[in-house]
Short mmCIF file of C-alpha atoms and ligand atoms in Angstrom, two decimals:
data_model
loop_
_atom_site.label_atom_id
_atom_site.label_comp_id
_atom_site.label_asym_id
_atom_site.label_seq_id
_atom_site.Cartn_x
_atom_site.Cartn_y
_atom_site.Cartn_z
CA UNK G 14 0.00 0.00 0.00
CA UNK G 15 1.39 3.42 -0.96
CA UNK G 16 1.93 5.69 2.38
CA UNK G 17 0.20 8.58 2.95
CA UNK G 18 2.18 11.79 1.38
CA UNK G 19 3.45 14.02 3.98
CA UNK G 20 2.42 17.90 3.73
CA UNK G 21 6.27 19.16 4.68
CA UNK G 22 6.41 22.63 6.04
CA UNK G 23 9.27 22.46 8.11
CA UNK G 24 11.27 24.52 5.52
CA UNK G 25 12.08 25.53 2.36
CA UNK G 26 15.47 23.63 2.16
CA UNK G 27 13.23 20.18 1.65
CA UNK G 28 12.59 20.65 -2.12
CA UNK G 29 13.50 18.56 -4.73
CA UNK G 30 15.16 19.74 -7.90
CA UNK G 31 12.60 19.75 -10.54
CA UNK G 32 12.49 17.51 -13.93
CA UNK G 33 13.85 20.04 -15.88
CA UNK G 34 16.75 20.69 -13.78
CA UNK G 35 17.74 17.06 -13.30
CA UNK G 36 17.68 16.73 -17.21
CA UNK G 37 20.06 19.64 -17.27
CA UNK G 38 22.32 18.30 -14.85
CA UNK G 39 22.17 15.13 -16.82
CA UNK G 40 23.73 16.82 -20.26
CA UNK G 41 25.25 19.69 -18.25
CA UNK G 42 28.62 20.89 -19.99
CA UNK G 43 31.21 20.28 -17.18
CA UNK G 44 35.14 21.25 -16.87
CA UNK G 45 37.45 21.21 -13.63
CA UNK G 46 36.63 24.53 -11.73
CA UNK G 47 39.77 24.98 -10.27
CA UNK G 48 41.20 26.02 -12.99
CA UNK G 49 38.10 28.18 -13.82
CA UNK G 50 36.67 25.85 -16.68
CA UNK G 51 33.89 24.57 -16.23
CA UNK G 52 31.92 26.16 -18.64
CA UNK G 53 28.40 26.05 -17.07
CA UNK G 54 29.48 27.36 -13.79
CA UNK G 55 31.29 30.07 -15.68
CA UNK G 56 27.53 30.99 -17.17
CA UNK G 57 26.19 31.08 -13.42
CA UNK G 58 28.46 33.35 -11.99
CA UNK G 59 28.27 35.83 -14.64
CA UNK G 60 24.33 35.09 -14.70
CA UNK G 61 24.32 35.64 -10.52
CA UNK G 62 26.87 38.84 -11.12
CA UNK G 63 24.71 40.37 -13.01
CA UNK G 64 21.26 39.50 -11.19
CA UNK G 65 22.90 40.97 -7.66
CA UNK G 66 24.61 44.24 -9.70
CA UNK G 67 28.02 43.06 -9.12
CA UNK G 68 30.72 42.98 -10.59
CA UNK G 69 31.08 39.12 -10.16
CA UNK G 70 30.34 36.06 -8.09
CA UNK G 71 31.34 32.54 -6.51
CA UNK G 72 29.22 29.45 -6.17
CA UNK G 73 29.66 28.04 -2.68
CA UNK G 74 28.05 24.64 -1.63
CA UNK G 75 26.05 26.26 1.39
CA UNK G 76 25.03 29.39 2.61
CA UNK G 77 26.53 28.80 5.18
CA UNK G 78 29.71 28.92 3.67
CA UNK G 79 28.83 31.92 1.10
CA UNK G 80 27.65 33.89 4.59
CA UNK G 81 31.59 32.99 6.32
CA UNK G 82 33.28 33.92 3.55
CA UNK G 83 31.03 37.36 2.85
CA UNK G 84 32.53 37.82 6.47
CA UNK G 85 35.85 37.08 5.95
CA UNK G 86 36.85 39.07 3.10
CA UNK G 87 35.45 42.16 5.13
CA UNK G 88 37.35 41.42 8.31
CA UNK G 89 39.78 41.52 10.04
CA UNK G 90 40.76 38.76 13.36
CA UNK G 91 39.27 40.40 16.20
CA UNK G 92 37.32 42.90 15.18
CA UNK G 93 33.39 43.11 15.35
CA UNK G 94 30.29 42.13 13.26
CA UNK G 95 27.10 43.93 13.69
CA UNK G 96 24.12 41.87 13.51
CA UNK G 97 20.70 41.51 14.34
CA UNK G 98 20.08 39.53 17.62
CA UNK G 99 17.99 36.21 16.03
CA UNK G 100 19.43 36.63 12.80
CA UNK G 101 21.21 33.29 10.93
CA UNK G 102 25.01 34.52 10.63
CA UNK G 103 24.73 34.62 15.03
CA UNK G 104 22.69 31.61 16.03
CA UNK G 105 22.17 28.96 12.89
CA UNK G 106 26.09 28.82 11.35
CA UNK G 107 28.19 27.33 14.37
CA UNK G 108 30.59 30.98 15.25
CA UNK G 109 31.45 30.66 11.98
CA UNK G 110 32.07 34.21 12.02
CA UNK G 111 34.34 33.62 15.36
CA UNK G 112 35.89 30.51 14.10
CA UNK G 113 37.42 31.42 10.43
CA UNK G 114 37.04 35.34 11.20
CA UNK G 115 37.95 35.39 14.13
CA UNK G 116 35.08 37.90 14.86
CA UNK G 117 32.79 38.69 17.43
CA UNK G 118 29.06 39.11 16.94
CA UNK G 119 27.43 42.95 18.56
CA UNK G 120 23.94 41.61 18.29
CA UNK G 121 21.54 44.09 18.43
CA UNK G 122 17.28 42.97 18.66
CA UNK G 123 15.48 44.90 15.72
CA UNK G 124 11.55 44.71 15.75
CA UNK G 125 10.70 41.95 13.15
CA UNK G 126 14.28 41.50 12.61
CA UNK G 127 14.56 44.55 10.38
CA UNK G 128 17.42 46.57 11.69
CA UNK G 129 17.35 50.56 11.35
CA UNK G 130 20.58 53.41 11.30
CA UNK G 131 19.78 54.77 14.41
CA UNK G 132 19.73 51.20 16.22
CA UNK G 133 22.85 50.30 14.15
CA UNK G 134 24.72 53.75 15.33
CA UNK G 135 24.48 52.99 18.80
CA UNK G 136 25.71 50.03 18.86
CA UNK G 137 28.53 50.85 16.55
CA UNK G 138 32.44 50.36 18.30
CA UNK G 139 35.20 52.62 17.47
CA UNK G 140 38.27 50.73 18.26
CA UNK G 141 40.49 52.06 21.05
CA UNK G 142 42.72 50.80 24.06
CA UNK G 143 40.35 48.83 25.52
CA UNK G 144 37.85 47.61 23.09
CA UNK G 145 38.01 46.40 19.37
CA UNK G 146 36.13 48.12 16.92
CA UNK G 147 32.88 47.47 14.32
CA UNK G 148 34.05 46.80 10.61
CA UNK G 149 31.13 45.00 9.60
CA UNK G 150 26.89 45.10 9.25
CA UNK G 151 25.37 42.17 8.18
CA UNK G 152 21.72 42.22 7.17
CA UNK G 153 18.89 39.45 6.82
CA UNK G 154 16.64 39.90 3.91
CA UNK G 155 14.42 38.03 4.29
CA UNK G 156 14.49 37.28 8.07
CA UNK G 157 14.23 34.03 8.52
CA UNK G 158 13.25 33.78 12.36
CA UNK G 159 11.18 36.85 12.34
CA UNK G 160 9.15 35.20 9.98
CA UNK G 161 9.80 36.01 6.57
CA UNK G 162 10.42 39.65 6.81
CA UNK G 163 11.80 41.94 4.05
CA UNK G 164 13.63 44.78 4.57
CA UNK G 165 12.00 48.40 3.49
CA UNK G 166 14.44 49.50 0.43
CA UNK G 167 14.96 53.03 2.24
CA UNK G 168 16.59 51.27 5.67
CA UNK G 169 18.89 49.65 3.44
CA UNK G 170 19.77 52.41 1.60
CA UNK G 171 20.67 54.35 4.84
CA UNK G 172 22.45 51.76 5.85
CA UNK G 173 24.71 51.09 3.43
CA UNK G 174 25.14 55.28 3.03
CA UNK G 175 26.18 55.51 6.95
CA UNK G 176 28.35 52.81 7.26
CA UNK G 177 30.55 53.38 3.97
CA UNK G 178 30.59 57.03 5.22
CA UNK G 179 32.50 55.65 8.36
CA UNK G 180 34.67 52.98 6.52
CA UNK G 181 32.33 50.09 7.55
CA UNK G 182 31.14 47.21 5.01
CA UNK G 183 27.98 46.03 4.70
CA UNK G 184 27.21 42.71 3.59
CA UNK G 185 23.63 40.96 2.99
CA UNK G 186 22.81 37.22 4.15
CA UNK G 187 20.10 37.41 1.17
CA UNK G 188 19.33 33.54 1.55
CA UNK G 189 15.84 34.26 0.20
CA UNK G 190 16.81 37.77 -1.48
CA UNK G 191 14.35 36.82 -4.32
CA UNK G 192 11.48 36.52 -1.90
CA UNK G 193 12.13 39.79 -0.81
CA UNK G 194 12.32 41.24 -3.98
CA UNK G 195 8.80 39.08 -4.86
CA UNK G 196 7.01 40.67 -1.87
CA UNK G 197 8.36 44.27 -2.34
CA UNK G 198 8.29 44.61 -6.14
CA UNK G 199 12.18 45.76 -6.05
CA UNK G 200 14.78 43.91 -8.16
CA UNK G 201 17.40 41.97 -6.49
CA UNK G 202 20.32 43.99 -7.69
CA UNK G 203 18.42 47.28 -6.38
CA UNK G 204 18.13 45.81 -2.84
CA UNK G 205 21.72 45.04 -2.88
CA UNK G 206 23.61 47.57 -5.30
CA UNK G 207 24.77 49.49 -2.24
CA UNK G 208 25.96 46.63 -0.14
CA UNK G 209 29.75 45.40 -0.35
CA UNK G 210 28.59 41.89 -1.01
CA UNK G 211 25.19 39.41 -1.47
CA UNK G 212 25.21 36.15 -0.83
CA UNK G 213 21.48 34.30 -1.90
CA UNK G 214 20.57 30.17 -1.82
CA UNK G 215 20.00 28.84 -5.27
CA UNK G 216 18.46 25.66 -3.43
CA UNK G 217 15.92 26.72 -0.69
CA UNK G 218 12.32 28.20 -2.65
CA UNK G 219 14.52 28.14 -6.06
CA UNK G 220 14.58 24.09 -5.80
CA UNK G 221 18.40 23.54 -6.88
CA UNK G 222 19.94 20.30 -4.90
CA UNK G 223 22.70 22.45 -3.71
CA UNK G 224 24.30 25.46 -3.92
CA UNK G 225 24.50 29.58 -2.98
CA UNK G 226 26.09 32.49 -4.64
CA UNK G 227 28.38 35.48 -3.29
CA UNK G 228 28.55 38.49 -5.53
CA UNK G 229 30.95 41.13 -4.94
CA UNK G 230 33.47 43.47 -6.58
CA UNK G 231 35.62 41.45 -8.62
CA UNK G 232 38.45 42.06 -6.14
CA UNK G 233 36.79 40.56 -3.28
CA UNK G 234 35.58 37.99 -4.71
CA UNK G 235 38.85 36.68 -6.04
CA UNK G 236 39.81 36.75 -2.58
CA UNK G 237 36.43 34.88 -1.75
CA UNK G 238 37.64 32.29 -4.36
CA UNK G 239 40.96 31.48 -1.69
CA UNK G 240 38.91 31.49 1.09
CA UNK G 241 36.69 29.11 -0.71
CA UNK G 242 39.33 26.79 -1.39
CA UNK G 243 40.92 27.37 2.25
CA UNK G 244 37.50 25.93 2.82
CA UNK G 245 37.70 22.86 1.04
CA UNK G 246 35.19 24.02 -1.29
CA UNK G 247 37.33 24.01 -4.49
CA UNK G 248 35.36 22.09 -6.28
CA UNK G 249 35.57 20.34 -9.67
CA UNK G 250 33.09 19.17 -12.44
CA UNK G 251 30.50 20.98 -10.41
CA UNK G 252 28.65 22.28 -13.87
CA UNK G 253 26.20 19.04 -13.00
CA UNK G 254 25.29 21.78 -9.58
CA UNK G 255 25.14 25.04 -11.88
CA UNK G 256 23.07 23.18 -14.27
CA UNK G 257 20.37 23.30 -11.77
CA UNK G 258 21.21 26.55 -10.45
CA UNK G 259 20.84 28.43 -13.80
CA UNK G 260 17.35 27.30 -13.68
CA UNK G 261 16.59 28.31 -10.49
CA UNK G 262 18.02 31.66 -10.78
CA UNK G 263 16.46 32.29 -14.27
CA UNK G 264 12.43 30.53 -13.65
CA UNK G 265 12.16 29.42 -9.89
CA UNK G 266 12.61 33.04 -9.10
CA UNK G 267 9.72 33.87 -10.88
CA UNK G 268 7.10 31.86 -9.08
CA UNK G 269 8.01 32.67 -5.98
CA UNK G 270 4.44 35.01 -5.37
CA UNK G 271 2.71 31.28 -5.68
CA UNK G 272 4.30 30.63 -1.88
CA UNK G 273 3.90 33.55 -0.71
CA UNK G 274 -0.09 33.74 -1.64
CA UNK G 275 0.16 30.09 0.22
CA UNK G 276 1.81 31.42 3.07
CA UNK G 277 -0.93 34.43 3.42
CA UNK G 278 -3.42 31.16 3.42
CA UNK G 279 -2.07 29.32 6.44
CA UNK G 280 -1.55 32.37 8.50
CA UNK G 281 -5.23 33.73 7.79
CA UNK G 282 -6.06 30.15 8.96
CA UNK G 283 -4.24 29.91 11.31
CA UNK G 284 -5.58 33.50 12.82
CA UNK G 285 -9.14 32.03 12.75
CA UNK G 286 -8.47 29.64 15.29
CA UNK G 287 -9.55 30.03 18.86
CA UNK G 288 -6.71 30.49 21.09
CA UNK G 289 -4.33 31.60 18.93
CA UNK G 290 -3.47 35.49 18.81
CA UNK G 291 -1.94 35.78 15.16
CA UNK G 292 -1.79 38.72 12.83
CA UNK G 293 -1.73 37.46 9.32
CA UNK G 294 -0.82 41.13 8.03
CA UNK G 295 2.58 40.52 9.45
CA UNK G 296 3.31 37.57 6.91
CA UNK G 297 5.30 39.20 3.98
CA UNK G 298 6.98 35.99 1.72
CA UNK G 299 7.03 32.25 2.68
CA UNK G 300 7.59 32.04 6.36
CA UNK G 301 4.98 31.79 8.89
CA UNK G 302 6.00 32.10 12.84
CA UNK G 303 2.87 31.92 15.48
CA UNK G 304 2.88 31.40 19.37
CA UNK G 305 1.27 28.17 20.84
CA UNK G 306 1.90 29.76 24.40
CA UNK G 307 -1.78 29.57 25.43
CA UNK G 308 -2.14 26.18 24.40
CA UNK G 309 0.22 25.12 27.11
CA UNK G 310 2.09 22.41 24.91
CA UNK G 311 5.53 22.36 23.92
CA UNK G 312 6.70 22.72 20.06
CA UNK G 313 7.96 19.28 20.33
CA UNK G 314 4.39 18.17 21.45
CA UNK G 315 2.55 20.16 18.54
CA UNK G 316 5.42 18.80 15.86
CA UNK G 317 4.51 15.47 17.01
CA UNK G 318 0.64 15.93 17.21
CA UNK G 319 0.82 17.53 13.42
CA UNK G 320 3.15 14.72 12.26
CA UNK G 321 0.62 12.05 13.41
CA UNK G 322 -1.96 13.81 11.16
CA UNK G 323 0.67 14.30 8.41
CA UNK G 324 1.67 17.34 8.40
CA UNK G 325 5.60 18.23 8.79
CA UNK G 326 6.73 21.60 10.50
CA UNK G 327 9.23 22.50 13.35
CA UNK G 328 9.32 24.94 16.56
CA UNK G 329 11.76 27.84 16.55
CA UNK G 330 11.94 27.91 20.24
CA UNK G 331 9.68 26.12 22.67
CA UNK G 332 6.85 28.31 22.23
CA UNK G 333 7.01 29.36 18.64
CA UNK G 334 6.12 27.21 15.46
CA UNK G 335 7.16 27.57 11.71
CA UNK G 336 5.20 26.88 8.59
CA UNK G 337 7.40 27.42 5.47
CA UNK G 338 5.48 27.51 1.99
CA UNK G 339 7.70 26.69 -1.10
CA UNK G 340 7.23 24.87 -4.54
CA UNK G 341 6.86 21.08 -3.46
CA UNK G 342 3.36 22.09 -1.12
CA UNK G 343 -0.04 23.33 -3.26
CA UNK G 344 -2.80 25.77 -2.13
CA UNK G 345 -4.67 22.17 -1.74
CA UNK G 346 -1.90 21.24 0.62
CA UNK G 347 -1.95 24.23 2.61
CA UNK G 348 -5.91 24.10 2.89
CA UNK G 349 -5.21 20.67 4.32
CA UNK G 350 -2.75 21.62 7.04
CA UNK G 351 -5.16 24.43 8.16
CA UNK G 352 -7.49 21.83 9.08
CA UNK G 353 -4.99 19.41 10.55
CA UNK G 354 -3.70 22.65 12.48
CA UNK G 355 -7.10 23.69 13.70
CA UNK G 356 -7.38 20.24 15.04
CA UNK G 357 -4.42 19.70 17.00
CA UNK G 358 -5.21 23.20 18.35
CA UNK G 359 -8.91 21.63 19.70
CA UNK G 360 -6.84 18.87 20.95
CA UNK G 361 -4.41 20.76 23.46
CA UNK G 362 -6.67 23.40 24.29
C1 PLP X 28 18.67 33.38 6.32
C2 PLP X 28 19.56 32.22 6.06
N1 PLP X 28 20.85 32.44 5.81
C3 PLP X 28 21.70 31.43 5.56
C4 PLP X 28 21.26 30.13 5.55
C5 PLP X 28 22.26 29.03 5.35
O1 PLP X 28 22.07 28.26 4.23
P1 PLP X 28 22.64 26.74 4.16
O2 PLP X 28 21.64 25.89 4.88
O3 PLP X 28 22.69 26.49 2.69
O4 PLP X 28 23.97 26.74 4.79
C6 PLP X 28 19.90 29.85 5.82
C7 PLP X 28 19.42 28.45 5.83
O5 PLP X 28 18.29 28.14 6.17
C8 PLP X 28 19.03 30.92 6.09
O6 PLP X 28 17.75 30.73 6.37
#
């Protein structure tokens, strides 16, 4: 007997590369990278330059990896990052900043994770006899733990004008940049021409099996390219990964309004249930975040109590669940979890 399909929420990362993108990866024109031949990836850096506004670009297995690097080449050992307090580069990548930086995070707690000048400018360090100083902004656009959030074009903007006016680099963790630039109507190489560097997730919403980009000036990202390798990320024939990441830079990115009018669907569900205080207006892309507090159950609990009724999706914390919309779950799907949801919320209140 065939089992019951699983609705999986739990995140974006679970798609599957489409048809078309395994049949490119099947006839994918393929050289050894490392010696900067590999014709296809060659096509998807200068295709992911040009998308971002930069001069060029690196494929990285992760972005994990893209987000380290992005914080190396703007770095130096000991000095500090600025951040926003839940965002990934701080609690989700292992230190990586501390670890191949040697940085330390100034976390700073932005309402709906959408930091601002002013709360950047206090936080700011100036170097001294005592205490190292600030070299470095990162930004998360979307925000992926406040739910999806997209940063308003002007705060960038401001951003990027006040910290290269003090000598500070700004670099975006722009995982699900094209989301943002779905939701807000503003082209990914607008939201990032003022940054120093961009790093977005070709697998995620965009369905590729692996693989993220970091666009830069062509002089940092040749020194990206060392780092890379320093990482053990020198990789060969990897035209079979760009094969699939053409396509999802050139056509997933275009669909990307079909998760986010799925996303708007569980969260207006999910604020029609009794007990739960949700305001579906805050849900901007993919991501939806809501409180089970009154129910008096743990995450764990409610994961398990969904999963039993087929439906996949994680906690955050202990009192915060995630629903994550993306191109493997329909609006049939999501119709189907509200239900499943609604009942596991009768069941522990
Ligand atoms: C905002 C954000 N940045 C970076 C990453 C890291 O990507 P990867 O899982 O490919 O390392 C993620 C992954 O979920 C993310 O959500």
């Amino acid at each position: 007997m065939a089992e019951a399909k699983l609705i999986d929420l739990r995140s974006d990362t679970v798609t599957r590369p489409t048809p078309q993108m395994r049949a490119a990866m099947a006839s994918a024109e393929v050289g050894d990278d490392v010696y900067g031949e590999d014709p296809s990836l060659n096509r998807l850096e200068q295709r992911a330059a040009e998308a971002m506004g930069k001069e060029a670009a690196l494929f990285v297995p992760t972005g994990t990896m893209g987000n380290t690097i992005g914080i190396k080449i703007h770095t130096g050992h000991g000095d500090e990052v600025l951040c926003e307090a839940h965002s990934h580069v701080l609690d989700w990548e292992h230190s990586m900043m501390a670890w191949f930086a040697g940085c330390v995070a100034r976390a700073v707690a932005a309402p709906g994770g959408i930091l601002t000048w002013p709360a950047i400018a206090g936080a700011l360090r100036q170097g001294g006899p005592n205490n190292a100083h600030t070299s470095l902004i990162t930004l998360e656009d979307t925000h992926n733990m406040a739910g999806g959030t997209v940063y308003p074009q002007a705060a960038i903007d401001e951003i990027c004008e006040e910290a290269h006016r003090r000598g500070l680099k700004v670099h975006i963790d722009g995982a699900r940049i094209f989301n943002a630039a779905t939701a807000s109507g503003v082209p990914a190489s607008r939201i990032a021409r003022d940054a120093d560097s961009v790093m977005f997730c070709l697998s995620k919403g965009l369905c590729a099996p692996v693989g993220s980009m970091l666009a830069g000036t062509g002089e940092a990202i040749a020194r990206a390219r060392i780092h890379r390798k320093r990482l053990g990320g020198g990789m060969r024939q990897a035209g079979v990964l760009a094969a699939a990441g053409l396509i999802a830079l050139e056509q997933m990115t275009l669909r990307l309004a079909e998760d986010h009018a799925n996303a708007k669907l569980l969260a207006e569900g999910v604020a029609r249930l009794p007990c739960i205080d949700f305001d579906p207006s805050h849900v901007q892309t993919n991501i939806v975040i809501f409180d089970t507090l009154p129910l008096s159950v743990t995450t764990g609990q409610f994961s398990d109590a969904l999963k039993d009724r087929g439906i996949l999706a994680n906690g955050v914390d202990h009192r915060r669940m995630r629903l994550v919309t993306h191109h493997d779950v329909t609006r049939a799907d999501c119709e189907a979890a509200v239900e499943v949801i609604g009942e596991s919320v009768s069941a522990f209140a």
